[in-house]
Amino acid sequence: MSEYQYYEFLAVDKPLSQKDQAYLRSISSRGHITKTSYKNEYNWGDFGGDPIEWMFRCFDAHVYIANWCAATFMVKVPIGIISKKIIEAVCRNYSVSIITSDTHCVITWSLDESEDYDRFAVESGEEWMSQLIAIRNELLSGDFRSLYLGWLKGVQYDEYDENELEPFPVDEMDNLTASQEALAEFIEVDQDIIAGAGLRESGSRPTKPDQSDIDNWLKKLPQDETLPIMKLLLNGDSLSAERNLKKLYNEWRNERQDIDIPLRTVQQLYENAKQAKVLRLEREKQAWKKQQKQLQKIRETRLKTLFEYRDKEWDTIRKTVFTGSGRSYDEACSMISELSDAYTLFKDEENFRRLLEEFIEENTRRRALIKRLEKAGLIS
């Protein structure tokens, strides 16, 4: 298999300056560079830059894919968006790490081994950035479930002691955003582990936000926090206004959860994952049964129609075998087999045997057809 590496960088908050573009071009002569992005594929050679350096200097997001089952996603956010407590709690395994500067931090989710060889045999990398980029805005809005997913990958790899606690209370792991689901797929977090994280004992589940919660919070929001948001709206920056408002609200909710919601141990999450697996298998079993019933209903409808027009079907079969080709014999054999099921459904097997014998008598010289009927078990 030939080597394949894909690099993509994206600038979100501001476009690349001419100086930045010249700097990128000095390192990569083949990369496709625009005012907001860099893309390149490598089938030989290697990337000449340092992704972390490029992120701190120019970009806000980065995707990397290699066909030896390696994948990386990075985002850059301003320092202070994520508390030091959360950084120290989640960044204790290879799957998620955070590097900080004086002004920003770069978060990296990594996959360095996979058993899904088929995925990386065809993985191009080009579709991932559009699926993952919303993760950055969610972090800026105070939604840290993407960090929790990286931590869960470490749970999946048995990298923690069973008595260790989860990094922070987390809500709605059973209702991930599209970008969070894409991230889980990207770094291959086990779905039962994720579903298990969404299970809590009765009475200890974080309360999902409702309108009354939002109303109570808005009434208590101080003016010095609302005025900057109103100014952003008046200046046409609705995205930043929404981001800042959600960040304040999520911080308030997280503070309440820190008090009200007990942290779970890794062992509890393991047990939850087992329970989630049982629930998933039962759902799949019920879904399979429902599908089989639907298919059976469709088939019975088809057989009823076939039996209603059985004389016409026999005529069609005779016309089909008239060409004398092997393909026509296969088609006729299939039609006779289905017709047999139709007669059986209406308990009219005796007539079917009589009509089949007449058909065979008409076609005794078509030995290839007779052999196909024998192989199908329609005649002995």
Coordinates of C-alpha atoms in Angstrom, one line a residue:
M1 CA 0.0 0.0 0.0
S2 CA 1.3 3.5 -0.9
E3 CA 1.8 6.1 1.8
Y4 CA -0.9 8.7 2.3
Q5 CA -1.0 11.7 4.6
Y6 CA -3.5 14.5 4.6
Y7 CA -3.0 17.9 6.3
E8 CA -5.6 20.6 6.6
F9 CA -5.5 23.9 8.6
L10 CA -8.2 26.4 8.9
A11 CA -8.2 30.1 10.1
V12 CA -11.5 31.1 11.6
D13 CA -11.2 34.3 13.6
K14 CA -9.1 36.2 11.1
P15 CA -7.7 35.7 7.6
L16 CA -4.0 34.9 7.0
S17 CA -1.9 38.0 6.3
Q18 CA 0.4 38.2 3.3
K19 CA 3.3 37.6 5.8
D20 CA 1.6 34.5 7.1
Q21 CA 1.1 33.1 3.6
A22 CA 4.7 33.8 2.7
Y23 CA 5.8 32.0 5.8
L24 CA 3.7 29.0 4.9
R25 CA 4.9 29.0 1.3
S26 CA 8.5 29.1 2.5
I27 CA 7.9 25.8 4.3
S28 CA 5.6 24.1 1.8
S29 CA 5.9 24.7 -1.9
R30 CA 3.2 22.2 -2.9
G31 CA 0.5 23.0 -0.4
H32 CA -2.7 24.8 -1.5
I33 CA -2.8 28.1 0.5
T34 CA -5.7 30.5 0.7
K35 CA -6.5 33.5 3.0
T36 CA -8.1 31.1 5.4
S37 CA -6.7 27.6 4.8
Y38 CA -3.8 25.3 4.0
K39 CA -4.3 21.8 2.4
N40 CA -1.8 19.2 1.2
E41 CA -1.6 15.5 0.5
Y42 CA 1.6 13.5 0.8
N43 CA 2.2 10.2 -1.0
W44 CA 6.0 10.5 -0.6
G45 CA 8.1 12.8 1.6
D46 CA 6.7 14.4 4.7
F47 CA 5.3 17.6 6.1
G48 CA 8.0 20.2 6.7
G49 CA 6.3 22.3 9.3
D50 CA 5.3 21.9 13.0
P51 CA 1.5 21.7 13.4
I52 CA 1.6 23.1 16.9
E53 CA 3.7 26.1 15.7
W54 CA 1.4 26.7 12.8
M55 CA -1.6 26.6 15.1
F56 CA -0.3 29.1 17.5
R57 CA 0.9 31.4 14.7
C58 CA -1.8 31.2 12.0
F59 CA -4.7 28.8 12.4
D60 CA -7.6 27.9 14.6
A61 CA -8.2 24.2 13.6
H62 CA -6.2 21.3 12.1
V63 CA -7.0 17.8 10.7
Y64 CA -4.4 15.2 10.0
I65 CA -5.0 11.7 8.6
A66 CA -2.5 9.0 7.7
N67 CA -3.2 5.6 6.2
W68 CA -1.3 3.8 8.9
C69 CA -4.4 4.3 11.2
A70 CA -3.4 7.7 12.6
A71 CA -5.7 10.7 13.0
T72 CA -5.4 14.1 14.7
F73 CA -7.8 17.0 15.3
M74 CA -6.7 20.3 16.9
V75 CA -8.4 23.6 17.8
K76 CA -7.0 26.8 19.3
V77 CA -9.0 28.8 21.8
P78 CA -8.2 31.8 23.9
I79 CA -6.5 31.1 27.3
G80 CA -9.0 31.1 30.1
I81 CA -11.8 29.5 28.2
I82 CA -10.9 26.2 29.8
S83 CA -10.1 26.2 33.5
K84 CA -6.8 24.9 34.8
K85 CA -8.7 22.4 36.9
I86 CA -10.4 20.9 33.8
I87 CA -7.1 20.9 31.8
E88 CA -5.4 19.0 34.5
A89 CA -8.3 16.6 34.9
V90 CA -8.7 15.6 31.2
C91 CA -5.2 15.8 29.9
R92 CA -3.9 12.5 31.4
N93 CA -4.0 10.3 28.3
Y94 CA -2.7 10.3 24.8
S95 CA -6.2 10.8 23.3
V96 CA -6.6 14.4 24.4
S97 CA -3.9 17.0 25.3
I98 CA -3.7 20.7 25.7
I99 CA -0.6 23.0 25.2
T100 CA -0.9 26.6 26.4
S101 CA 0.9 29.9 25.5
D102 CA 0.4 33.3 27.1
T103 CA -2.7 34.0 25.1
H104 CA -4.1 30.7 23.7
C105 CA -4.3 27.0 24.2
V106 CA -4.2 24.3 21.5
I107 CA -6.3 21.2 22.2
T108 CA -5.4 17.9 20.4
W109 CA -7.5 14.8 20.0
S110 CA -5.4 11.9 18.7
L111 CA -5.9 8.4 17.4
D112 CA -2.7 6.4 16.9
E113 CA -4.0 2.9 16.5
S114 CA -7.1 1.4 15.0
E115 CA -8.4 -2.0 14.0
D116 CA -10.6 -0.4 11.3
Y117 CA -8.1 -1.0 8.5
D118 CA -10.9 -0.7 5.9
R119 CA -11.5 2.9 7.1
F120 CA -8.0 4.0 6.6
A121 CA -7.6 2.1 3.4
V122 CA -10.0 4.6 1.8
E123 CA -9.9 7.5 4.2
S124 CA -9.2 10.8 2.4
G125 CA -9.4 13.2 5.2
E126 CA -11.1 15.9 3.2
E127 CA -14.5 15.6 4.7
W128 CA -13.5 15.8 8.4
M129 CA -12.9 19.5 8.9
S130 CA -16.4 20.5 8.0
Q131 CA -17.8 17.9 10.4
L132 CA -15.5 18.8 13.3
I133 CA -15.0 22.5 13.2
A134 CA -18.1 23.3 15.3
I135 CA -16.3 21.7 18.2
R136 CA -14.3 24.9 18.6
N137 CA -17.4 27.1 18.8
E138 CA -18.9 24.7 21.4
L139 CA -15.9 25.0 23.6
L140 CA -16.0 28.8 23.3
S141 CA -19.6 28.5 24.4
G142 CA -18.7 26.5 27.5
D143 CA -19.7 23.0 26.2
F144 CA -16.9 20.7 27.2
R145 CA -18.3 17.4 26.2
S146 CA -15.7 17.1 23.4
L147 CA -13.0 17.1 26.1
Y148 CA -14.9 14.5 28.1
L149 CA -15.0 12.3 24.9
G150 CA -11.2 12.5 24.8
W151 CA -11.0 11.5 28.4
L152 CA -13.4 8.6 27.8
K153 CA -11.1 7.3 25.1
G154 CA -8.6 6.8 28.0
V155 CA -11.2 4.9 29.9
Q156 CA -11.7 2.7 26.9
Y157 CA -8.0 2.0 26.8
D158 CA -7.9 1.1 30.6
E159 CA -5.5 4.0 31.3
Y160 CA -7.0 4.9 34.6
D161 CA -7.3 3.3 38.0
E162 CA -10.8 2.0 38.6
N163 CA -11.3 4.2 41.7
E164 CA -10.4 7.4 39.8
L165 CA -13.1 10.0 39.3
E166 CA -14.4 11.5 36.1
P167 CA -12.9 14.9 35.4
F168 CA -16.1 17.0 35.8
P169 CA -19.9 16.4 35.9
V170 CA -21.2 16.0 32.4
D171 CA -24.7 16.2 31.0
E172 CA -26.4 15.1 27.8
M173 CA -23.8 12.5 26.7
D174 CA -26.9 10.7 25.3
N175 CA -27.7 13.8 23.2
L176 CA -24.4 14.7 21.5
T177 CA -24.2 17.4 18.9
A178 CA -23.4 16.3 15.3
S179 CA -19.8 17.6 15.6
Q180 CA -19.3 15.7 18.9
E181 CA -20.7 12.5 17.3
A182 CA -18.2 13.1 14.4
L183 CA -15.3 13.5 16.9
A184 CA -16.3 10.3 18.7
E185 CA -16.2 8.5 15.3
F186 CA -12.9 10.3 14.3
I187 CA -11.0 9.0 17.4
E188 CA -13.1 5.9 17.6
V189 CA -14.6 6.2 21.1
D190 CA -16.7 3.1 21.9
Q191 CA -20.4 3.9 21.6
D192 CA -21.3 1.8 24.7
I193 CA -18.7 3.8 26.7
I194 CA -20.4 7.0 25.6
A195 CA -23.9 5.7 26.2
G196 CA -22.8 4.5 29.7
A197 CA -21.5 8.0 30.5
G198 CA -25.1 9.2 29.8
L199 CA -26.5 6.8 32.4
R200 CA -26.8 7.9 36.0
E201 CA -28.6 6.6 39.1
S202 CA -32.1 7.9 39.7
G203 CA -31.9 11.3 41.3
S204 CA -28.3 12.0 40.4
R205 CA -28.7 12.8 36.8
P206 CA -27.8 16.4 35.9
T207 CA -30.9 18.5 35.2
K208 CA -31.3 19.3 31.6
P209 CA -31.8 23.0 30.9
D210 CA -35.4 24.1 30.6
Q211 CA -37.1 27.5 30.1
S212 CA -37.6 28.1 33.8
D213 CA -33.9 27.6 34.4
I214 CA -33.1 30.0 31.7
D215 CA -35.6 32.6 32.9
N216 CA -34.3 32.4 36.5
W217 CA -30.7 32.8 35.3
L218 CA -31.5 35.8 33.0
K219 CA -33.2 37.6 35.9
K220 CA -30.1 37.3 38.0
L221 CA -27.6 38.2 35.2
P222 CA -25.7 41.4 36.3
Q223 CA -25.8 44.4 33.9
D224 CA -22.0 44.4 33.6
E225 CA -22.2 41.0 31.9
T226 CA -25.2 41.7 29.7
L227 CA -24.0 45.1 28.3
P228 CA -20.9 43.6 26.4
I229 CA -23.2 41.1 24.8
M230 CA -25.8 43.7 23.8
K231 CA -23.0 45.8 22.2
L232 CA -21.9 42.7 20.2
L233 CA -25.4 42.3 18.9
L234 CA -25.7 46.0 18.0
N235 CA -22.4 45.8 16.2
G236 CA -23.6 42.9 14.1
D237 CA -21.4 40.2 15.8
S238 CA -24.3 37.9 16.7
L239 CA -22.0 34.8 16.7
S240 CA -19.8 36.2 19.5
A241 CA -22.8 37.4 21.4
E242 CA -24.4 34.0 21.3
R243 CA -21.1 32.4 22.2
N244 CA -20.5 34.6 25.2
L245 CA -24.1 34.2 26.5
K246 CA -23.9 30.5 26.2
K247 CA -20.5 30.5 27.9
L248 CA -21.9 32.4 30.9
Y249 CA -25.0 30.1 31.1
N250 CA -22.9 26.9 30.8
E251 CA -20.5 28.2 33.5
W252 CA -23.5 28.8 35.8
R253 CA -24.9 25.3 35.1
N254 CA -21.5 23.7 35.6
E255 CA -21.1 25.4 39.0
R256 CA -24.5 24.1 40.1
Q257 CA -23.5 20.6 38.9
D258 CA -20.2 20.8 40.8
I259 CA -22.3 21.2 44.0
D260 CA -25.2 18.9 43.2
I261 CA -23.9 16.1 41.1
P262 CA -21.4 13.5 42.6
L263 CA -18.5 12.5 40.3
R264 CA -18.5 8.9 39.2
T265 CA -15.6 6.5 39.3
V266 CA -14.0 4.8 36.3
Q267 CA -15.4 1.5 37.7
Q268 CA -18.9 2.9 37.7
L269 CA -18.5 4.0 34.1
Y270 CA -17.3 0.5 33.2
E271 CA -20.5 -0.9 34.7
N272 CA -22.6 1.7 33.0
A273 CA -21.0 0.7 29.6
K274 CA -21.9 -2.9 30.2
Q275 CA -25.5 -1.9 31.0
A276 CA -25.6 0.4 27.9
K277 CA -24.4 -2.6 25.8
V278 CA -27.2 -4.8 27.1
L279 CA -29.7 -2.0 26.3
R280 CA -28.2 -1.5 22.8
L281 CA -28.3 -5.2 22.0
E282 CA -31.9 -5.4 23.1
R283 CA -32.8 -2.3 21.0
E284 CA -31.0 -3.9 18.0
K285 CA -32.9 -7.2 18.6
Q286 CA -36.2 -5.4 18.7
A287 CA -35.4 -3.4 15.6
W288 CA -34.4 -6.5 13.8
K289 CA -37.6 -8.2 14.7
K290 CA -39.6 -5.2 13.6
Q291 CA -37.7 -5.1 10.3
Q292 CA -38.3 -8.9 9.7
K293 CA -42.0 -8.4 10.3
Q294 CA -42.1 -5.5 7.8
L295 CA -40.2 -7.6 5.3
Q296 CA -42.5 -10.5 5.9
K297 CA -45.5 -8.3 5.4
I298 CA -44.1 -7.0 2.1
R299 CA -43.3 -10.5 0.9
E300 CA -46.8 -11.7 1.8
T301 CA -48.3 -8.9 -0.2
R302 CA -46.1 -9.8 -3.1
L303 CA -47.0 -13.4 -2.9
K304 CA -50.8 -12.6 -2.7
T305 CA -50.5 -10.5 -5.9
L306 CA -48.5 -13.3 -7.5
F307 CA -51.1 -15.9 -6.6
E308 CA -53.9 -13.7 -7.9
Y309 CA -52.2 -13.5 -11.3
R310 CA -50.7 -17.0 -11.2
D311 CA -51.9 -17.9 -14.7
K312 CA -50.2 -14.9 -16.2
E313 CA -47.0 -15.7 -14.3
W314 CA -46.9 -19.2 -15.8
D315 CA -47.2 -17.6 -19.2
T316 CA -44.4 -15.2 -18.4
I317 CA -42.2 -18.2 -17.3
R318 CA -42.9 -20.0 -20.6
K319 CA -41.9 -16.9 -22.6
T320 CA -38.8 -16.5 -20.5
V321 CA -37.4 -20.0 -21.1
F322 CA -38.2 -19.8 -24.8
T323 CA -34.9 -17.9 -25.5
G324 CA -33.0 -21.0 -24.3
S325 CA -30.2 -19.1 -22.6
G326 CA -28.7 -20.0 -19.2
R327 CA -29.6 -16.5 -17.9
S328 CA -33.3 -17.0 -18.9
Y329 CA -33.3 -20.4 -17.2
D330 CA -31.9 -18.9 -14.0
E331 CA -34.6 -16.2 -14.1
A332 CA -37.4 -18.8 -14.8
C333 CA -36.2 -21.0 -11.9
S334 CA -36.3 -18.0 -9.6
M335 CA -39.8 -17.1 -10.7
I336 CA -41.0 -20.7 -10.2
S337 CA -39.5 -20.9 -6.8
E338 CA -41.4 -17.7 -5.7
L339 CA -44.6 -18.9 -7.4
S340 CA -44.2 -22.1 -5.3
D341 CA -44.2 -20.0 -2.1
A342 CA -47.3 -18.2 -3.3
Y343 CA -49.2 -21.5 -3.8
T344 CA -48.0 -22.7 -0.4
L345 CA -49.2 -19.5 1.3
F346 CA -52.7 -20.3 0.0
K347 CA -52.4 -24.0 0.7
D348 CA -52.7 -24.9 -3.0
E349 CA -49.6 -27.0 -3.3
E350 CA -51.4 -29.8 -5.2
N351 CA -52.3 -27.5 -8.1
F352 CA -48.7 -26.1 -8.1
R353 CA -47.3 -29.7 -8.5
R354 CA -49.7 -30.5 -11.3
L355 CA -48.9 -27.3 -13.2
L356 CA -45.1 -27.7 -12.6
E357 CA -45.3 -31.3 -14.0
E358 CA -47.0 -30.0 -17.1
F359 CA -44.3 -27.3 -17.5
I360 CA -41.6 -29.9 -17.1
E361 CA -43.2 -32.1 -19.7
E362 CA -43.3 -29.2 -22.1
N363 CA -39.6 -28.6 -21.5
T364 CA -38.1 -32.1 -21.2
R365 CA -35.5 -31.4 -23.8
R366 CA -34.2 -28.4 -21.9
R367 CA -31.8 -30.4 -19.7
A368 CA -30.0 -27.3 -18.4
L369 CA -33.4 -25.9 -17.2
I370 CA -34.3 -29.3 -15.6
K371 CA -30.9 -29.4 -13.7
R372 CA -31.6 -25.9 -12.3
L373 CA -35.0 -27.0 -11.1
E374 CA -33.4 -30.0 -9.5
K375 CA -30.7 -27.9 -7.8
A376 CA -33.3 -25.5 -6.5
G377 CA -35.2 -28.5 -4.9
L378 CA -38.3 -27.9 -7.0
I379 CA -38.2 -31.4 -8.5
S380 CA -36.3 -34.5 -7.6

